[in-house]
Amino acid sequence: MTEYAAELLATTAAAWGFPLSSHQLAQFTHYAALLTEWNAHTNLTAISTSEEIYRRHFLDSLSLARVWGDLPHNLIDIGAGAGFPGVPLKILRPELELTLVDSVGKKTAFLRHLVQELGLQGVDVRTARVEKLGHDRAERERYDVVTARAVAELRVLVEYALPLARVGGRLLAPKGAAANAELAAAAHAITLLGGAPAKCVPIDLPGQDAAVVIVIAKTAPTDARYPRAVGIPRRRPL
């Protein structure tokens, strides 16, 4: 099954215009093995089979490279968990400067181990709350791309993410069937936080239900009031 899953990754990525080298494929194989090993004692993901890891984690993550436009210089993955989508994108584009943020220490411990084991350079792993990171002068409005997967509904996510995107940068948010409803609810928040009207880009993933990536361009600086204090964006969405 692992061999089939690896072949699916290689052929699908190539069809998307991202041929993977033998070294990159070996990195993905090692990634899957480390994820399975750590998941036995640390709750990193509910997805546990090799085929699901390759299909629903690796390919789902790589699909973002189809919509990010020009190759970004840097990317921040908030609520990174087990490293998706940031680490697969780093494997795909080793020159990408990557920041991985999660508030759970056990998850960032895995991420640091993973980065070392895969030999990745230019990766910063942070154990932090994103509401606080958004007010860090060194991080605020710094990133070409901000991304997050399964972190929060879009009204909440844009308050976490847009303060970190530079003007001219963008938020990429993978979403499922509820994307249109989330977009409608988040329209006011997007404008308030400096974003342009969102685009909803369909993504065809083999063997999976229909998915989309919501793309929001940052067109104006975010008001200094945002993000609000820890917990407030989720309790009282904009």
PDB file of C-alpha atoms in Angstrom:
ATOM      1  CA  MET A   1       0.000   0.000   0.000  1.00  0.00           C
ATOM      2  CA  THR A   2       2.865   2.369   0.756  1.00  0.00           C
ATOM      3  CA  GLU A   3       4.295   1.817  -2.728  1.00  0.00           C
ATOM      4  CA  TYR A   4       0.902   2.553  -4.307  1.00  0.00           C
ATOM      5  CA  ALA A   5       0.472   5.683  -2.183  1.00  0.00           C
ATOM      6  CA  ALA A   6       3.939   6.947  -3.127  1.00  0.00           C
ATOM      7  CA  GLU A   7       3.196   6.362  -6.807  1.00  0.00           C
ATOM      8  CA  LEU A   8      -0.083   8.246  -6.485  1.00  0.00           C
ATOM      9  CA  LEU A   9       1.792  11.177  -4.958  1.00  0.00           C
ATOM     10  CA  ALA A  10       4.432  11.169  -7.689  1.00  0.00           C
ATOM     11  CA  THR A  11       2.028  10.876 -10.631  1.00  0.00           C
ATOM     12  CA  THR A  12      -0.477  13.423  -9.306  1.00  0.00           C
ATOM     13  CA  ALA A  13       2.205  15.979  -8.440  1.00  0.00           C
ATOM     14  CA  ALA A  14       3.736  15.544 -11.903  1.00  0.00           C
ATOM     15  CA  ALA A  15       0.325  16.046 -13.535  1.00  0.00           C
ATOM     16  CA  TRP A  16       0.022  19.300 -11.582  1.00  0.00           C
ATOM     17  CA  GLY A  17       3.379  20.445 -12.944  1.00  0.00           C
ATOM     18  CA  PHE A  18       5.412  19.541  -9.839  1.00  0.00           C
ATOM     19  CA  PRO A  19       7.664  16.591 -10.713  1.00  0.00           C
ATOM     20  CA  LEU A  20       9.242  15.238  -7.530  1.00  0.00           C
ATOM     21  CA  SER A  21      12.846  14.048  -7.373  1.00  0.00           C
ATOM     22  CA  SER A  22      13.842  10.749  -5.785  1.00  0.00           C
ATOM     23  CA  HIS A  23      15.154  12.747  -2.813  1.00  0.00           C
ATOM     24  CA  GLN A  24      11.823  14.532  -2.364  1.00  0.00           C
ATOM     25  CA  LEU A  25       9.913  11.255  -2.605  1.00  0.00           C
ATOM     26  CA  ALA A  26      12.239   9.766   0.023  1.00  0.00           C
ATOM     27  CA  GLN A  27      11.516  12.751   2.280  1.00  0.00           C
ATOM     28  CA  PHE A  28       7.786  12.140   1.954  1.00  0.00           C
ATOM     29  CA  THR A  29       8.265   8.433   2.737  1.00  0.00           C
ATOM     30  CA  HIS A  30      10.253   9.316   5.851  1.00  0.00           C
ATOM     31  CA  TYR A  31       7.660  11.925   6.819  1.00  0.00           C
ATOM     32  CA  ALA A  32       4.865   9.339   6.639  1.00  0.00           C
ATOM     33  CA  ALA A  33       6.871   6.894   8.758  1.00  0.00           C
ATOM     34  CA  LEU A  34       7.645   9.522  11.421  1.00  0.00           C
ATOM     35  CA  LEU A  35       4.021  10.639  11.521  1.00  0.00           C
ATOM     36  CA  THR A  36       2.846   7.061  12.030  1.00  0.00           C
ATOM     37  CA  GLU A  37       5.457   6.458  14.736  1.00  0.00           C
ATOM     38  CA  TRP A  38       4.670   9.613  16.721  1.00  0.00           C
ATOM     39  CA  ASN A  39       0.938   9.283  16.250  1.00  0.00           C
ATOM     40  CA  ALA A  40       1.027   6.078  18.280  1.00  0.00           C
ATOM     41  CA  HIS A  41       1.760   8.102  21.428  1.00  0.00           C
ATOM     42  CA  THR A  42       0.937  11.728  20.490  1.00  0.00           C
ATOM     43  CA  ASN A  43      -2.403  12.779  19.039  1.00  0.00           C
ATOM     44  CA  LEU A  44      -1.245  14.407  15.812  1.00  0.00           C
ATOM     45  CA  THR A  45      -3.839  13.264  13.280  1.00  0.00           C
ATOM     46  CA  ALA A  46      -6.876  11.023  12.982  1.00  0.00           C
ATOM     47  CA  ILE A  47      -5.617   9.915   9.574  1.00  0.00           C
ATOM     48  CA  SER A  48      -3.476   6.846  10.105  1.00  0.00           C
ATOM     49  CA  THR A  49      -3.206   4.673   6.983  1.00  0.00           C
ATOM     50  CA  SER A  50      -0.430   5.193   4.479  1.00  0.00           C
ATOM     51  CA  GLU A  51      -2.778   5.868   1.580  1.00  0.00           C
ATOM     52  CA  GLU A  52      -4.759   8.420   3.588  1.00  0.00           C
ATOM     53  CA  ILE A  53      -1.573  10.202   4.682  1.00  0.00           C
ATOM     54  CA  TYR A  54      -0.394  10.532   1.097  1.00  0.00           C
ATOM     55  CA  ARG A  55      -3.794  11.422  -0.333  1.00  0.00           C
ATOM     56  CA  ARG A  56      -5.396  13.554   2.390  1.00  0.00           C
ATOM     57  CA  HIS A  57      -2.286  15.162   3.877  1.00  0.00           C
ATOM     58  CA  PHE A  58       0.507  15.295   1.286  1.00  0.00           C
ATOM     59  CA  LEU A  59      -1.515  15.890  -1.887  1.00  0.00           C
ATOM     60  CA  ASP A  60      -3.990  18.172  -0.127  1.00  0.00           C
ATOM     61  CA  SER A  61      -1.043  20.286   1.047  1.00  0.00           C
ATOM     62  CA  LEU A  62       0.746  20.351  -2.309  1.00  0.00           C
ATOM     63  CA  SER A  63      -2.436  21.506  -4.030  1.00  0.00           C
ATOM     64  CA  LEU A  64      -1.907  24.960  -2.497  1.00  0.00           C
ATOM     65  CA  ALA A  65       1.106  25.482  -4.748  1.00  0.00           C
ATOM     66  CA  ARG A  66      -1.318  25.477  -7.668  1.00  0.00           C
ATOM     67  CA  VAL A  67      -2.981  28.663  -6.454  1.00  0.00           C
ATOM     68  CA  TRP A  68      -0.252  30.680  -4.723  1.00  0.00           C
ATOM     69  CA  GLY A  69       0.762  32.517  -7.889  1.00  0.00           C
ATOM     70  CA  ASP A  70       4.416  33.529  -8.094  1.00  0.00           C
ATOM     71  CA  LEU A  71       6.679  31.450  -5.863  1.00  0.00           C
ATOM     72  CA  PRO A  72       6.549  33.133  -2.450  1.00  0.00           C
ATOM     73  CA  HIS A  73       9.702  34.049  -0.544  1.00  0.00           C
ATOM     74  CA  ASN A  74       8.203  33.085   2.794  1.00  0.00           C
ATOM     75  CA  LEU A  75       5.163  31.326   4.218  1.00  0.00           C
ATOM     76  CA  ILE A  76       3.692  30.964   7.700  1.00  0.00           C
ATOM     77  CA  ASP A  77       1.503  27.982   8.582  1.00  0.00           C
ATOM     78  CA  ILE A  78      -0.646  28.727  11.627  1.00  0.00           C
ATOM     79  CA  GLY A  79      -2.078  25.898  13.687  1.00  0.00           C
ATOM     80  CA  ALA A  80       0.452  23.732  11.888  1.00  0.00           C
ATOM     81  CA  GLY A  81      -0.275  20.575  13.894  1.00  0.00           C
ATOM     82  CA  ALA A  82       1.610  17.733  12.211  1.00  0.00           C
ATOM     83  CA  GLY A  83       3.034  20.099   9.584  1.00  0.00           C
ATOM     84  CA  PHE A  84       0.254  20.413   7.030  1.00  0.00           C
ATOM     85  CA  PRO A  85       0.285  22.159   4.654  1.00  0.00           C
ATOM     86  CA  GLY A  86       3.615  23.884   5.418  1.00  0.00           C
ATOM     87  CA  VAL A  87       6.093  21.006   5.450  1.00  0.00           C
ATOM     88  CA  PRO A  88       4.981  19.344   2.175  1.00  0.00           C
ATOM     89  CA  LEU A  89       5.214  22.769   0.513  1.00  0.00           C
ATOM     90  CA  LYS A  90       8.741  23.163   1.926  1.00  0.00           C
ATOM     91  CA  ILE A  91       9.715  19.751   0.548  1.00  0.00           C
ATOM     92  CA  LEU A  92       8.323  20.805  -2.826  1.00  0.00           C
ATOM     93  CA  ARG A  93      10.122  24.185  -2.769  1.00  0.00           C
ATOM     94  CA  PRO A  94      13.224  23.904  -0.541  1.00  0.00           C
ATOM     95  CA  GLU A  95      14.072  27.592  -1.032  1.00  0.00           C
ATOM     96  CA  LEU A  96      10.855  28.654   0.716  1.00  0.00           C
ATOM     97  CA  GLU A  97      11.372  30.255   4.134  1.00  0.00           C
ATOM     98  CA  LEU A  98       8.854  28.514   6.388  1.00  0.00           C
ATOM     99  CA  THR A  99       7.466  29.378   9.818  1.00  0.00           C
ATOM    100  CA  LEU A 100       5.353  26.758  11.596  1.00  0.00           C
ATOM    101  CA  VAL A 101       3.197  27.911  14.508  1.00  0.00           C
ATOM    102  CA  ASP A 102       1.184  25.845  16.958  1.00  0.00           C
ATOM    103  CA  SER A 103       0.122  26.507  20.543  1.00  0.00           C
ATOM    104  CA  VAL A 104       0.534  22.846  21.618  1.00  0.00           C
ATOM    105  CA  GLY A 105       4.037  21.936  22.767  1.00  0.00           C
ATOM    106  CA  LYS A 106       3.744  18.241  21.886  1.00  0.00           C
ATOM    107  CA  LYS A 107       2.969  19.173  18.304  1.00  0.00           C
ATOM    108  CA  THR A 108       5.830  21.637  17.971  1.00  0.00           C
ATOM    109  CA  ALA A 109       8.166  19.012  19.495  1.00  0.00           C
ATOM    110  CA  PHE A 110       7.171  16.691  16.653  1.00  0.00           C
ATOM    111  CA  LEU A 111       7.680  19.472  14.119  1.00  0.00           C
ATOM    112  CA  ARG A 112      11.196  20.224  15.365  1.00  0.00           C
ATOM    113  CA  HIS A 113      12.075  16.526  15.227  1.00  0.00           C
ATOM    114  CA  LEU A 114      10.553  16.244  11.753  1.00  0.00           C
ATOM    115  CA  VAL A 115      12.488  19.232  10.404  1.00  0.00           C
ATOM    116  CA  GLN A 116      15.741  17.772  11.716  1.00  0.00           C
ATOM    117  CA  GLU A 117      15.025  14.272  10.411  1.00  0.00           C
ATOM    118  CA  LEU A 118      14.112  15.532   6.936  1.00  0.00           C
ATOM    119  CA  GLY A 119      17.159  17.805   6.768  1.00  0.00           C
ATOM    120  CA  LEU A 120      15.105  20.925   6.090  1.00  0.00           C
ATOM    121  CA  GLN A 121      16.830  24.307   6.242  1.00  0.00           C
ATOM    122  CA  GLY A 122      15.173  27.688   6.746  1.00  0.00           C
ATOM    123  CA  VAL A 123      12.343  26.464   8.980  1.00  0.00           C
ATOM    124  CA  ASP A 124      11.342  28.236  12.204  1.00  0.00           C
ATOM    125  CA  VAL A 125       9.049  26.345  14.597  1.00  0.00           C
ATOM    126  CA  ARG A 126       7.162  28.457  17.148  1.00  0.00           C
ATOM    127  CA  THR A 127       5.114  27.373  20.163  1.00  0.00           C
ATOM    128  CA  ALA A 128       2.829  30.396  20.344  1.00  0.00           C
ATOM    129  CA  ARG A 129      -0.703  31.731  20.239  1.00  0.00           C
ATOM    130  CA  VAL A 130      -1.310  33.346  16.901  1.00  0.00           C
ATOM    131  CA  GLU A 131      -3.267  36.211  18.489  1.00  0.00           C
ATOM    132  CA  LYS A 132      -0.051  37.263  20.252  1.00  0.00           C
ATOM    133  CA  LEU A 133       2.182  36.588  17.254  1.00  0.00           C
ATOM    134  CA  GLY A 134       0.058  38.971  15.189  1.00  0.00           C
ATOM    135  CA  HIS A 135       1.215  41.854  17.412  1.00  0.00           C
ATOM    136  CA  ASP A 136       4.907  40.908  17.273  1.00  0.00           C
ATOM    137  CA  ARG A 137       6.582  43.682  15.263  1.00  0.00           C
ATOM    138  CA  ALA A 138       9.015  41.201  13.730  1.00  0.00           C
ATOM    139  CA  GLU A 139       6.168  39.020  12.422  1.00  0.00           C
ATOM    140  CA  ARG A 140       3.280  41.375  11.712  1.00  0.00           C
ATOM    141  CA  GLU A 141       2.620  42.004   8.001  1.00  0.00           C
ATOM    142  CA  ARG A 142       5.768  40.104   7.064  1.00  0.00           C
ATOM    143  CA  TYR A 143       4.620  37.091   5.058  1.00  0.00           C
ATOM    144  CA  ASP A 144       3.962  36.536   1.360  1.00  0.00           C
ATOM    145  CA  VAL A 145       1.611  33.654   2.158  1.00  0.00           C
ATOM    146  CA  VAL A 146      -0.309  32.764   5.322  1.00  0.00           C
ATOM    147  CA  THR A 147      -2.020  29.410   5.393  1.00  0.00           C
ATOM    148  CA  ALA A 148      -3.949  27.265   7.822  1.00  0.00           C
ATOM    149  CA  ARG A 149      -5.854  24.030   7.510  1.00  0.00           C
ATOM    150  CA  ALA A 150      -8.759  22.995   9.750  1.00  0.00           C
ATOM    151  CA  VAL A 151      -7.988  25.742  12.283  1.00  0.00           C
ATOM    152  CA  ALA A 152     -11.223  27.738  12.432  1.00  0.00           C
ATOM    153  CA  GLU A 153     -14.142  28.998  10.403  1.00  0.00           C
ATOM    154  CA  LEU A 154     -13.194  31.743   7.973  1.00  0.00           C
ATOM    155  CA  ARG A 155     -14.506  34.676  10.090  1.00  0.00           C
ATOM    156  CA  VAL A 156     -12.101  33.623  12.830  1.00  0.00           C
ATOM    157  CA  LEU A 157      -9.264  32.539  10.570  1.00  0.00           C
ATOM    158  CA  VAL A 158      -8.972  35.886   8.778  1.00  0.00           C
ATOM    159  CA  GLU A 159      -8.465  37.661  12.107  1.00  0.00           C
ATOM    160  CA  TYR A 160      -5.658  35.240  12.936  1.00  0.00           C
ATOM    161  CA  ALA A 161      -4.078  35.318   9.498  1.00  0.00           C
ATOM    162  CA  LEU A 162      -4.411  38.682   7.749  1.00  0.00           C
ATOM    163  CA  PRO A 163      -2.404  40.655  10.364  1.00  0.00           C
ATOM    164  CA  LEU A 164       0.560  38.407   9.481  1.00  0.00           C
ATOM    165  CA  ALA A 165       0.296  38.881   5.703  1.00  0.00           C
ATOM    166  CA  ARG A 166       2.157  41.739   4.062  1.00  0.00           C
ATOM    167  CA  VAL A 167       0.250  44.117   1.821  1.00  0.00           C
ATOM    168  CA  GLY A 168       0.403  42.295  -1.508  1.00  0.00           C
ATOM    169  CA  GLY A 169       0.512  38.933   0.234  1.00  0.00           C
ATOM    170  CA  ARG A 170      -2.345  36.458   0.540  1.00  0.00           C
ATOM    171  CA  LEU A 171      -4.149  33.997   2.727  1.00  0.00           C
ATOM    172  CA  LEU A 172      -4.687  30.490   1.354  1.00  0.00           C
ATOM    173  CA  ALA A 173      -7.349  28.560   3.259  1.00  0.00           C
ATOM    174  CA  PRO A 174      -8.293  25.016   2.193  1.00  0.00           C
ATOM    175  CA  LYS A 175     -11.994  24.407   2.801  1.00  0.00           C
ATOM    176  CA  GLY A 176     -14.653  21.810   2.098  1.00  0.00           C
ATOM    177  CA  ALA A 177     -18.361  21.811   1.408  1.00  0.00           C
ATOM    178  CA  ALA A 178     -19.142  24.750   3.726  1.00  0.00           C
ATOM    179  CA  ALA A 179     -16.808  27.139   1.883  1.00  0.00           C
ATOM    180  CA  ASN A 180     -19.485  29.308   0.283  1.00  0.00           C
ATOM    181  CA  ALA A 181     -21.379  29.770   3.529  1.00  0.00           C
ATOM    182  CA  GLU A 182     -18.153  30.643   5.366  1.00  0.00           C
ATOM    183  CA  LEU A 183     -17.241  33.131   2.647  1.00  0.00           C
ATOM    184  CA  ALA A 184     -20.573  34.899   2.900  1.00  0.00           C
ATOM    185  CA  ALA A 185     -20.318  35.143   6.682  1.00  0.00           C
ATOM    186  CA  ALA A 186     -16.731  36.427   6.551  1.00  0.00           C
ATOM    187  CA  ALA A 187     -17.146  39.173   3.938  1.00  0.00           C
ATOM    188  CA  HIS A 188     -17.271  41.996   6.497  1.00  0.00           C
ATOM    189  CA  ALA A 189     -14.287  40.679   8.466  1.00  0.00           C
ATOM    190  CA  ILE A 190     -12.182  40.318   5.319  1.00  0.00           C
ATOM    191  CA  THR A 191     -12.763  43.954   4.337  1.00  0.00           C
ATOM    192  CA  LEU A 192     -12.234  45.203   7.898  1.00  0.00           C
ATOM    193  CA  LEU A 193      -8.867  43.428   8.160  1.00  0.00           C
ATOM    194  CA  GLY A 194      -7.477  44.717   4.852  1.00  0.00           C
ATOM    195  CA  GLY A 195      -8.398  41.892   2.501  1.00  0.00           C
ATOM    196  CA  ALA A 196      -9.792  42.003  -1.016  1.00  0.00           C
ATOM    197  CA  PRO A 197     -12.941  40.061  -1.935  1.00  0.00           C
ATOM    198  CA  ALA A 198     -12.083  36.376  -1.684  1.00  0.00           C
ATOM    199  CA  LYS A 199     -11.721  33.959  -4.574  1.00  0.00           C
ATOM    200  CA  CYS A 200     -12.872  30.365  -4.237  1.00  0.00           C
ATOM    201  CA  VAL A 201     -10.699  28.046  -6.370  1.00  0.00           C
ATOM    202  CA  PRO A 202     -11.869  24.440  -6.913  1.00  0.00           C
ATOM    203  CA  ILE A 203      -9.201  21.778  -6.331  1.00  0.00           C
ATOM    204  CA  ASP A 204      -9.487  18.287  -7.798  1.00  0.00           C
ATOM    205  CA  LEU A 205      -7.923  15.780  -5.396  1.00  0.00           C
ATOM    206  CA  PRO A 206      -7.870  12.100  -6.442  1.00  0.00           C
ATOM    207  CA  GLY A 207     -10.316   9.949  -4.515  1.00  0.00           C
ATOM    208  CA  GLN A 208     -11.603  12.801  -2.365  1.00  0.00           C
ATOM    209  CA  ASP A 209     -14.735  14.881  -2.093  1.00  0.00           C
ATOM    210  CA  ALA A 210     -14.764  18.242  -3.833  1.00  0.00           C
ATOM    211  CA  ALA A 211     -12.474  20.769  -2.145  1.00  0.00           C
ATOM    212  CA  VAL A 212     -11.634  24.418  -2.634  1.00  0.00           C
ATOM    213  CA  VAL A 213      -8.933  26.854  -1.628  1.00  0.00           C
ATOM    214  CA  ILE A 214     -10.126  30.273  -0.531  1.00  0.00           C
ATOM    215  CA  VAL A 215      -7.633  32.902  -1.711  1.00  0.00           C
ATOM    216  CA  ILE A 216      -7.691  36.330  -0.059  1.00  0.00           C
ATOM    217  CA  ALA A 217      -5.280  39.035  -1.217  1.00  0.00           C
ATOM    218  CA  LYS A 218      -4.076  41.550   1.383  1.00  0.00           C
ATOM    219  CA  THR A 219      -4.620  44.995  -0.128  1.00  0.00           C
ATOM    220  CA  ALA A 220      -4.409  47.323   2.891  1.00  0.00           C
ATOM    221  CA  PRO A 221      -2.684  47.293   6.297  1.00  0.00           C
ATOM    222  CA  THR A 222      -4.613  45.687   9.129  1.00  0.00           C
ATOM    223  CA  ASP A 223      -5.844  47.996  11.880  1.00  0.00           C
ATOM    224  CA  ALA A 224      -3.586  47.775  14.944  1.00  0.00           C
ATOM    225  CA  ARG A 225      -6.515  46.603  17.075  1.00  0.00           C
ATOM    226  CA  TYR A 226      -6.439  43.187  15.391  1.00  0.00           C
ATOM    227  CA  PRO A 227      -6.059  40.396  16.210  1.00  0.00           C
ATOM    228  CA  ARG A 228      -7.925  40.808  19.468  1.00  0.00           C
ATOM    229  CA  ALA A 229      -6.764  39.134  22.700  1.00  0.00           C
ATOM    230  CA  VAL A 230      -6.378  35.369  23.007  1.00  0.00           C
ATOM    231  CA  GLY A 231      -9.718  33.586  22.729  1.00  0.00           C
ATOM    232  CA  ILE A 232     -11.816  36.567  21.686  1.00  0.00           C
ATOM    233  CA  PRO A 233     -11.767  35.981  17.898  1.00  0.00           C
ATOM    234  CA  ARG A 234     -13.233  32.511  18.399  1.00  0.00           C
ATOM    235  CA  ARG A 235     -15.778  33.578  21.027  1.00  0.00           C
ATOM    236  CA  ARG A 236     -16.885  36.739  19.212  1.00  0.00           C
ATOM    237  CA  PRO A 237     -16.126  36.478  15.488  1.00  0.00           C
ATOM    238  CA  LEU A 238     -16.075  39.732  13.544  1.00  0.00           C
TER     239      LEU A 238
END
